[in-house]
Amino acid sequence: GQNIDQPTEMTATEGAIVQINCTYQTSGFNGLFWYQQHAGEAPTFLSYNVLDGLEEKGRFSSFLSRSKGYSYLLLKELQMKDSASYLCAVREGDAGNMLTFGGGTRLMVKP
Amino acid sequence: ETGVTQTPRHLVMGMTNKKSLKCEQHLGHNAMYWYKQSAKKPLELMFVYSLEERVENNSVPSRFSPECPNSSHLFLHLHTLQPEDSALYLCASSQGRSSGELFFGEGSRLTVL
């Protein structure tokens, strides 16, 4: 089984930087994913890490440390539209896309 | 506009009703999924169909019955549900079972009275 933890809520200011952490415990780790979900909408894919290090995609970056069971999503130059839930998900072993999701972090961006 | 379409978007049903949720993907993917999203709980995988093979979460009650007639269509048949089954049911698709990226529909909001 898997145990995935991330903060329930975070608040940040427009234009700032915010880091959303995710810790996990799993056997046979085979990838960590971040999804964004705006209220009332479908989750959308943000990033994928399977090797240690930082993956950068514009204003968003995702980091992974497999030895520590730890990832973070970094959002720079925050915009109001970044207010959403951010879901961390882990894939285990040869499980295909049978992802196990954390509870999500609701980010509120204030002016 | 999403490439994964779910109908109905909202459904209210009694505990003795039988209803079905429908999902259609227009992305040419060959794997489809049902997820359940309850308030203050993580997204929970219910069923996966990939290349006509079905994988299911053993904790899903038998009152939920999936059907996948082809790679573009997925149904979730609902029978004798309980109020605690009220949730958002999300369909997703992917290209293969190892591509890593799921494309979600906007969900069917189910309320069981």
PDB file of C-alpha atoms in Angstrom:
ATOM      1  CA  GLY A   1       0.000   0.000   0.000  1.00  0.00           C
ATOM      2  CA  GLN A   2       0.913   3.648  -0.200  1.00  0.00           C
ATOM      3  CA  ASN A   3       0.708   6.593   2.160  1.00  0.00           C
ATOM      4  CA  ILE A   4       0.793  10.059   0.597  1.00  0.00           C
ATOM      5  CA  ASP A   5       0.780  13.245   2.656  1.00  0.00           C
ATOM      6  CA  GLN A   6       0.444  16.842   1.571  1.00  0.00           C
ATOM      7  CA  PRO A   7      -0.805  19.938   3.375  1.00  0.00           C
ATOM      8  CA  THR A   8      -4.543  20.505   3.206  1.00  0.00           C
ATOM      9  CA  GLU A   9      -4.454  24.228   2.517  1.00  0.00           C
ATOM     10  CA  MET A  10      -1.971  26.972   1.722  1.00  0.00           C
ATOM     11  CA  THR A  11      -2.291  30.683   1.125  1.00  0.00           C
ATOM     12  CA  ALA A  12       0.111  32.849  -0.849  1.00  0.00           C
ATOM     13  CA  THR A  13       0.271  36.309  -2.374  1.00  0.00           C
ATOM     14  CA  GLU A  14       0.060  37.178  -6.039  1.00  0.00           C
ATOM     15  CA  GLY A  15       3.534  37.475  -7.552  1.00  0.00           C
ATOM     16  CA  ALA A  16       5.161  35.379  -4.827  1.00  0.00           C
ATOM     17  CA  ILE A  17       6.633  31.867  -4.870  1.00  0.00           C
ATOM     18  CA  VAL A  18       4.989  28.918  -3.139  1.00  0.00           C
ATOM     19  CA  GLN A  19       6.241  25.389  -2.513  1.00  0.00           C
ATOM     20  CA  ILE A  20       3.779  22.537  -2.018  1.00  0.00           C
ATOM     21  CA  ASN A  21       5.321  19.476  -0.407  1.00  0.00           C
ATOM     22  CA  CYS A  22       4.374  15.842  -0.792  1.00  0.00           C
ATOM     23  CA  THR A  23       5.780  12.895   1.124  1.00  0.00           C
ATOM     24  CA  TYR A  24       5.070   9.301   0.313  1.00  0.00           C
ATOM     25  CA  GLN A  25       5.778   5.787   1.484  1.00  0.00           C
ATOM     26  CA  THR A  26       5.639   3.051  -1.084  1.00  0.00           C
ATOM     27  CA  SER A  27       7.367  -0.068  -2.311  1.00  0.00           C
ATOM     28  CA  GLY A  28       8.443  -0.300  -5.923  1.00  0.00           C
ATOM     29  CA  PHE A  29       8.215   3.423  -6.666  1.00  0.00           C
ATOM     30  CA  ASN A  30       7.668   4.094 -10.362  1.00  0.00           C
ATOM     31  CA  GLY A  31       6.907   7.768 -10.730  1.00  0.00           C
ATOM     32  CA  LEU A  32       5.350  10.778  -9.056  1.00  0.00           C
ATOM     33  CA  PHE A  33       2.808  13.046 -10.689  1.00  0.00           C
ATOM     34  CA  TRP A  34       1.316  16.452  -9.958  1.00  0.00           C
ATOM     35  CA  TYR A  35      -2.135  17.457 -11.145  1.00  0.00           C
ATOM     36  CA  GLN A  36      -3.996  20.759 -10.877  1.00  0.00           C
ATOM     37  CA  GLN A  37      -7.731  20.859 -10.248  1.00  0.00           C
ATOM     38  CA  HIS A  38      -9.744  24.074 -10.295  1.00  0.00           C
ATOM     39  CA  ALA A  39     -13.002  24.006  -8.377  1.00  0.00           C
ATOM     40  CA  GLY A  40     -15.686  22.231 -10.372  1.00  0.00           C
ATOM     41  CA  GLU A  41     -13.304  21.206 -13.124  1.00  0.00           C
ATOM     42  CA  ALA A  42     -11.342  18.137 -14.197  1.00  0.00           C
ATOM     43  CA  PRO A  43      -7.826  17.522 -12.863  1.00  0.00           C
ATOM     44  CA  THR A  44      -5.159  18.379 -15.438  1.00  0.00           C
ATOM     45  CA  PHE A  45      -1.648  16.960 -15.639  1.00  0.00           C
ATOM     46  CA  LEU A  46       1.183  19.260 -14.554  1.00  0.00           C
ATOM     47  CA  SER A  47       4.354  17.213 -14.171  1.00  0.00           C
ATOM     48  CA  TYR A  48       5.994  13.829 -13.866  1.00  0.00           C
ATOM     49  CA  ASN A  49       9.173  12.836 -12.023  1.00  0.00           C
ATOM     50  CA  VAL A  50      10.704   9.381 -11.944  1.00  0.00           C
ATOM     51  CA  LEU A  51      14.374  10.297 -11.393  1.00  0.00           C
ATOM     52  CA  ASP A  52      15.799  12.512  -8.666  1.00  0.00           C
ATOM     53  CA  GLY A  53      16.063  16.181  -9.420  1.00  0.00           C
ATOM     54  CA  LEU A  54      14.157  19.153 -10.665  1.00  0.00           C
ATOM     55  CA  GLU A  55      11.883  19.298 -13.701  1.00  0.00           C
ATOM     56  CA  GLU A  56      11.036  22.798 -14.864  1.00  0.00           C
ATOM     57  CA  LYS A  57       8.073  23.822 -16.977  1.00  0.00           C
ATOM     58  CA  GLY A  58       7.660  27.554 -17.219  1.00  0.00           C
ATOM     59  CA  ARG A  59       6.441  28.944 -13.907  1.00  0.00           C
ATOM     60  CA  PHE A  60       6.015  25.461 -12.460  1.00  0.00           C
ATOM     61  CA  SER A  61       8.794  23.116 -11.301  1.00  0.00           C
ATOM     62  CA  SER A  62       8.644  19.755  -9.606  1.00  0.00           C
ATOM     63  CA  PHE A  63      11.358  18.143  -7.524  1.00  0.00           C
ATOM     64  CA  LEU A  64      11.842  14.536  -6.459  1.00  0.00           C
ATOM     65  CA  SER A  65      14.049  12.796  -3.909  1.00  0.00           C
ATOM     66  CA  ARG A  66      13.421   9.060  -4.026  1.00  0.00           C
ATOM     67  CA  SER A  67      15.643   8.284  -1.041  1.00  0.00           C
ATOM     68  CA  LYS A  68      13.610  10.680   1.118  1.00  0.00           C
ATOM     69  CA  GLY A  69      10.203   9.818  -0.334  1.00  0.00           C
ATOM     70  CA  TYR A  70       9.706  13.504  -0.977  1.00  0.00           C
ATOM     71  CA  SER A  71       8.561  15.777  -3.754  1.00  0.00           C
ATOM     72  CA  TYR A  72       7.582  19.384  -4.057  1.00  0.00           C
ATOM     73  CA  LEU A  73       5.791  21.515  -6.605  1.00  0.00           C
ATOM     74  CA  LEU A  74       7.160  25.036  -6.918  1.00  0.00           C
ATOM     75  CA  LEU A  75       4.991  27.764  -8.375  1.00  0.00           C
ATOM     76  CA  LYS A  76       6.678  31.055  -9.260  1.00  0.00           C
ATOM     77  CA  GLU A  77       5.223  34.478 -10.060  1.00  0.00           C
ATOM     78  CA  LEU A  78       1.877  33.415  -8.664  1.00  0.00           C
ATOM     79  CA  GLN A  79      -1.245  34.532 -10.464  1.00  0.00           C
ATOM     80  CA  MET A  80      -4.818  34.610  -9.207  1.00  0.00           C
ATOM     81  CA  LYS A  81      -5.698  31.837 -11.654  1.00  0.00           C
ATOM     82  CA  ASP A  82      -3.272  29.529  -9.819  1.00  0.00           C
ATOM     83  CA  SER A  83      -5.839  29.245  -7.020  1.00  0.00           C
ATOM     84  CA  ALA A  84      -6.719  25.565  -7.243  1.00  0.00           C
ATOM     85  CA  SER A  85      -6.121  22.200  -5.623  1.00  0.00           C
ATOM     86  CA  TYR A  86      -2.810  20.511  -6.367  1.00  0.00           C
ATOM     87  CA  LEU A  87      -2.836  16.733  -6.272  1.00  0.00           C
ATOM     88  CA  CYS A  88       0.245  14.604  -5.699  1.00  0.00           C
ATOM     89  CA  ALA A  89       0.010  11.039  -7.030  1.00  0.00           C
ATOM     90  CA  VAL A  90       2.355   8.063  -6.927  1.00  0.00           C
ATOM     91  CA  ARG A  91       2.622   5.119  -9.278  1.00  0.00           C
ATOM     92  CA  GLU A  92       3.876   1.871  -7.814  1.00  0.00           C
ATOM     93  CA  GLY A  93       5.767  -0.885  -9.584  1.00  0.00           C
ATOM     94  CA  ASP A  94       4.339  -2.249 -12.788  1.00  0.00           C
ATOM     95  CA  ALA A  95       0.935  -0.797 -12.006  1.00  0.00           C
ATOM     96  CA  GLY A  96       0.513   1.007 -15.294  1.00  0.00           C
ATOM     97  CA  ASN A  97      -1.368   4.206 -14.620  1.00  0.00           C
ATOM     98  CA  MET A  98      -2.989   2.993 -11.428  1.00  0.00           C
ATOM     99  CA  LEU A  99      -2.069   6.130  -9.547  1.00  0.00           C
ATOM    100  CA  THR A 100      -2.652   6.610  -5.846  1.00  0.00           C
ATOM    101  CA  PHE A 101      -3.517  10.207  -5.043  1.00  0.00           C
ATOM    102  CA  GLY A 102      -2.907  12.299  -1.973  1.00  0.00           C
ATOM    103  CA  GLY A 103      -5.729  14.357  -0.539  1.00  0.00           C
ATOM    104  CA  GLY A 104      -4.667  17.465  -2.435  1.00  0.00           C
ATOM    105  CA  THR A 105      -3.503  20.903  -1.326  1.00  0.00           C
ATOM    106  CA  ARG A 106      -5.911  23.760  -1.814  1.00  0.00           C
ATOM    107  CA  LEU A 107      -3.939  26.858  -2.719  1.00  0.00           C
ATOM    108  CA  MET A 108      -5.503  30.281  -2.337  1.00  0.00           C
ATOM    109  CA  VAL A 109      -3.727  33.162  -4.039  1.00  0.00           C
ATOM    110  CA  LYS A 110      -4.564  36.575  -2.609  1.00  0.00           C
ATOM    111  CA  PRO A 111      -3.969  40.001  -4.193  1.00  0.00           C
TER     112      PRO A 111
ATOM    113  CA  GLU B   1     -13.008  21.680 -24.244  1.00  0.00           C
ATOM    114  CA  THR B   2     -11.912  18.377 -22.786  1.00  0.00           C
ATOM    115  CA  GLY B   3     -11.269  15.332 -24.989  1.00  0.00           C
ATOM    116  CA  VAL B   4     -13.075  13.222 -22.389  1.00  0.00           C
ATOM    117  CA  THR B   5     -16.826  13.774 -22.144  1.00  0.00           C
ATOM    118  CA  GLN B   6     -18.997  12.564 -19.298  1.00  0.00           C
ATOM    119  CA  THR B   7     -22.784  12.432 -19.063  1.00  0.00           C
ATOM    120  CA  PRO B   8     -24.812  13.243 -17.149  1.00  0.00           C
ATOM    121  CA  ARG B   9     -22.962  16.029 -15.354  1.00  0.00           C
ATOM    122  CA  HIS B  10     -25.392  15.823 -12.442  1.00  0.00           C
ATOM    123  CA  LEU B  11     -27.524  12.908 -11.272  1.00  0.00           C
ATOM    124  CA  VAL B  12     -29.869  12.532  -8.317  1.00  0.00           C
ATOM    125  CA  MET B  13     -31.174   9.056  -7.610  1.00  0.00           C
ATOM    126  CA  GLY B  14     -32.936   7.085  -4.938  1.00  0.00           C
ATOM    127  CA  MET B  15     -31.419   4.044  -3.320  1.00  0.00           C
ATOM    128  CA  THR B  16     -33.595   1.644  -5.311  1.00  0.00           C
ATOM    129  CA  ASN B  17     -32.929   3.186  -8.716  1.00  0.00           C
ATOM    130  CA  LYS B  18     -30.729   1.841 -11.497  1.00  0.00           C
ATOM    131  CA  LYS B  19     -28.792   4.396 -13.491  1.00  0.00           C
ATOM    132  CA  SER B  20     -25.656   4.574 -15.609  1.00  0.00           C
ATOM    133  CA  LEU B  21     -22.862   7.071 -16.068  1.00  0.00           C
ATOM    134  CA  LYS B  22     -21.325   7.392 -19.509  1.00  0.00           C
ATOM    135  CA  CYS B  23     -17.856   8.420 -20.593  1.00  0.00           C
ATOM    136  CA  GLU B  24     -16.520   8.939 -24.099  1.00  0.00           C
ATOM    137  CA  GLN B  25     -12.973   9.829 -25.086  1.00  0.00           C
ATOM    138  CA  HIS B  26     -12.049  11.407 -28.409  1.00  0.00           C
ATOM    139  CA  LEU B  27      -8.266  11.162 -27.988  1.00  0.00           C
ATOM    140  CA  GLY B  28      -7.568   7.765 -29.519  1.00  0.00           C
ATOM    141  CA  HIS B  29      -6.426   6.405 -26.169  1.00  0.00           C
ATOM    142  CA  ASN B  30      -6.560   2.732 -25.299  1.00  0.00           C
ATOM    143  CA  ALA B  31      -6.962   2.819 -21.520  1.00  0.00           C
ATOM    144  CA  MET B  32      -9.901   4.210 -19.530  1.00  0.00           C
ATOM    145  CA  TYR B  33     -10.486   4.643 -15.801  1.00  0.00           C
ATOM    146  CA  TRP B  34     -13.188   5.406 -13.256  1.00  0.00           C
ATOM    147  CA  TYR B  35     -12.187   7.431 -10.194  1.00  0.00           C
ATOM    148  CA  LYS B  36     -14.323   8.483  -7.234  1.00  0.00           C
ATOM    149  CA  GLN B  37     -13.787  11.888  -5.597  1.00  0.00           C
ATOM    150  CA  SER B  38     -15.528  12.416  -2.270  1.00  0.00           C
ATOM    151  CA  ALA B  39     -15.395  15.551  -0.176  1.00  0.00           C
ATOM    152  CA  LYS B  40     -12.169  15.771   1.821  1.00  0.00           C
ATOM    153  CA  LYS B  41     -10.942  12.401   0.557  1.00  0.00           C
ATOM    154  CA  PRO B  42      -8.274  11.536  -2.021  1.00  0.00           C
ATOM    155  CA  LEU B  43      -9.192  10.524  -5.525  1.00  0.00           C
ATOM    156  CA  GLU B  44      -9.856   6.800  -5.407  1.00  0.00           C
ATOM    157  CA  LEU B  45      -9.314   4.488  -8.371  1.00  0.00           C
ATOM    158  CA  MET B  46     -12.296   2.218  -8.979  1.00  0.00           C
ATOM    159  CA  PHE B  47     -11.688   0.469 -12.292  1.00  0.00           C
ATOM    160  CA  VAL B  48      -9.200   0.379 -15.165  1.00  0.00           C
ATOM    161  CA  TYR B  49      -9.796  -0.960 -18.665  1.00  0.00           C
ATOM    162  CA  SER B  50      -6.748  -1.375 -20.860  1.00  0.00           C
ATOM    163  CA  LEU B  51      -6.668  -3.358 -24.107  1.00  0.00           C
ATOM    164  CA  GLU B  52      -9.872  -5.116 -23.031  1.00  0.00           C
ATOM    165  CA  GLU B  53      -8.367  -6.168 -19.720  1.00  0.00           C
ATOM    166  CA  ARG B  54     -10.143  -4.981 -16.589  1.00  0.00           C
ATOM    167  CA  VAL B  55      -8.414  -4.243 -13.311  1.00  0.00           C
ATOM    168  CA  GLU B  56     -10.429  -3.256 -10.295  1.00  0.00           C
ATOM    169  CA  ASN B  57      -9.953  -1.968  -6.806  1.00  0.00           C
ATOM    170  CA  ASN B  58     -11.108  -4.826  -4.601  1.00  0.00           C
ATOM    171  CA  SER B  59     -12.685  -2.421  -2.138  1.00  0.00           C
ATOM    172  CA  VAL B  60     -15.298  -1.215  -4.656  1.00  0.00           C
ATOM    173  CA  PRO B  61     -18.751  -2.590  -3.786  1.00  0.00           C
ATOM    174  CA  SER B  62     -20.568  -4.776  -6.303  1.00  0.00           C
ATOM    175  CA  ARG B  63     -23.336  -2.178  -6.619  1.00  0.00           C
ATOM    176  CA  PHE B  64     -20.922  -0.444  -9.029  1.00  0.00           C
ATOM    177  CA  SER B  65     -20.537  -2.315 -12.306  1.00  0.00           C
ATOM    178  CA  PRO B  66     -18.322  -1.057 -15.150  1.00  0.00           C
ATOM    179  CA  GLU B  67     -18.713  -1.787 -18.826  1.00  0.00           C
ATOM    180  CA  CYS B  68     -16.275  -0.982 -21.617  1.00  0.00           C
ATOM    181  CA  PRO B  69     -17.734  -1.936 -25.018  1.00  0.00           C
ATOM    182  CA  ASN B  70     -14.798  -0.447 -26.950  1.00  0.00           C
ATOM    183  CA  SER B  71     -11.722   1.671 -26.377  1.00  0.00           C
ATOM    184  CA  SER B  72     -13.664   4.942 -26.673  1.00  0.00           C
ATOM    185  CA  HIS B  73     -16.591   4.295 -24.371  1.00  0.00           C
ATOM    186  CA  LEU B  74     -16.881   3.473 -20.701  1.00  0.00           C
ATOM    187  CA  PHE B  75     -19.950   3.076 -18.527  1.00  0.00           C
ATOM    188  CA  LEU B  76     -20.519   2.817 -14.795  1.00  0.00           C
ATOM    189  CA  HIS B  77     -23.766   1.056 -13.953  1.00  0.00           C
ATOM    190  CA  LEU B  78     -25.245   1.978 -10.587  1.00  0.00           C
ATOM    191  CA  HIS B  79     -27.655  -0.218  -8.646  1.00  0.00           C
ATOM    192  CA  THR B  80     -29.017  -0.036  -5.113  1.00  0.00           C
ATOM    193  CA  LEU B  81     -26.631   2.708  -4.062  1.00  0.00           C
ATOM    194  CA  GLN B  82     -26.219   4.137  -0.574  1.00  0.00           C
ATOM    195  CA  PRO B  83     -26.140   7.819   0.471  1.00  0.00           C
ATOM    196  CA  GLU B  84     -22.399   7.494   1.170  1.00  0.00           C
ATOM    197  CA  ASP B  85     -21.901   6.806  -2.545  1.00  0.00           C
ATOM    198  CA  SER B  86     -22.717  10.445  -3.241  1.00  0.00           C
ATOM    199  CA  ALA B  87     -19.570  11.850  -4.836  1.00  0.00           C
ATOM    200  CA  LEU B  88     -18.001  13.137  -8.029  1.00  0.00           C
ATOM    201  CA  TYR B  89     -17.239  10.280 -10.419  1.00  0.00           C
ATOM    202  CA  LEU B  90     -14.394  11.081 -12.766  1.00  0.00           C
ATOM    203  CA  CYS B  91     -13.567   9.253 -15.953  1.00  0.00           C
ATOM    204  CA  ALA B  92     -10.045   9.402 -17.372  1.00  0.00           C
ATOM    205  CA  SER B  93      -8.150   8.009 -20.332  1.00  0.00           C
ATOM    206  CA  SER B  94      -4.502   7.497 -21.267  1.00  0.00           C
ATOM    207  CA  GLN B  95      -2.431   6.188 -24.112  1.00  0.00           C
ATOM    208  CA  GLY B  96      -1.357   2.853 -22.743  1.00  0.00           C
ATOM    209  CA  ARG B  97      -1.040   1.986 -19.098  1.00  0.00           C
ATOM    210  CA  SER B  98       2.434   3.443 -18.662  1.00  0.00           C
ATOM    211  CA  SER B  99       2.267   6.849 -20.321  1.00  0.00           C
ATOM    212  CA  GLY B 100       1.863   8.546 -16.978  1.00  0.00           C
ATOM    213  CA  GLU B 101      -0.542  11.236 -18.077  1.00  0.00           C
ATOM    214  CA  LEU B 102      -4.239  10.867 -17.426  1.00  0.00           C
ATOM    215  CA  PHE B 103      -6.807  12.999 -19.217  1.00  0.00           C
ATOM    216  CA  PHE B 104      -9.852  13.517 -17.035  1.00  0.00           C
ATOM    217  CA  GLY B 105     -13.427  14.337 -17.874  1.00  0.00           C
ATOM    218  CA  GLU B 106     -15.245  16.963 -15.841  1.00  0.00           C
ATOM    219  CA  GLY B 107     -17.061  14.367 -13.809  1.00  0.00           C
ATOM    220  CA  SER B 108     -20.583  13.288 -12.982  1.00  0.00           C
ATOM    221  CA  ARG B 109     -21.830  14.666  -9.667  1.00  0.00           C
ATOM    222  CA  LEU B 110     -23.976  11.928  -8.076  1.00  0.00           C
ATOM    223  CA  THR B 111     -26.351  12.453  -5.182  1.00  0.00           C
ATOM    224  CA  VAL B 112     -28.029   9.428  -3.620  1.00  0.00           C
ATOM    225  CA  LEU B 113     -31.094  10.205  -1.536  1.00  0.00           C
TER     226      LEU B 113
END
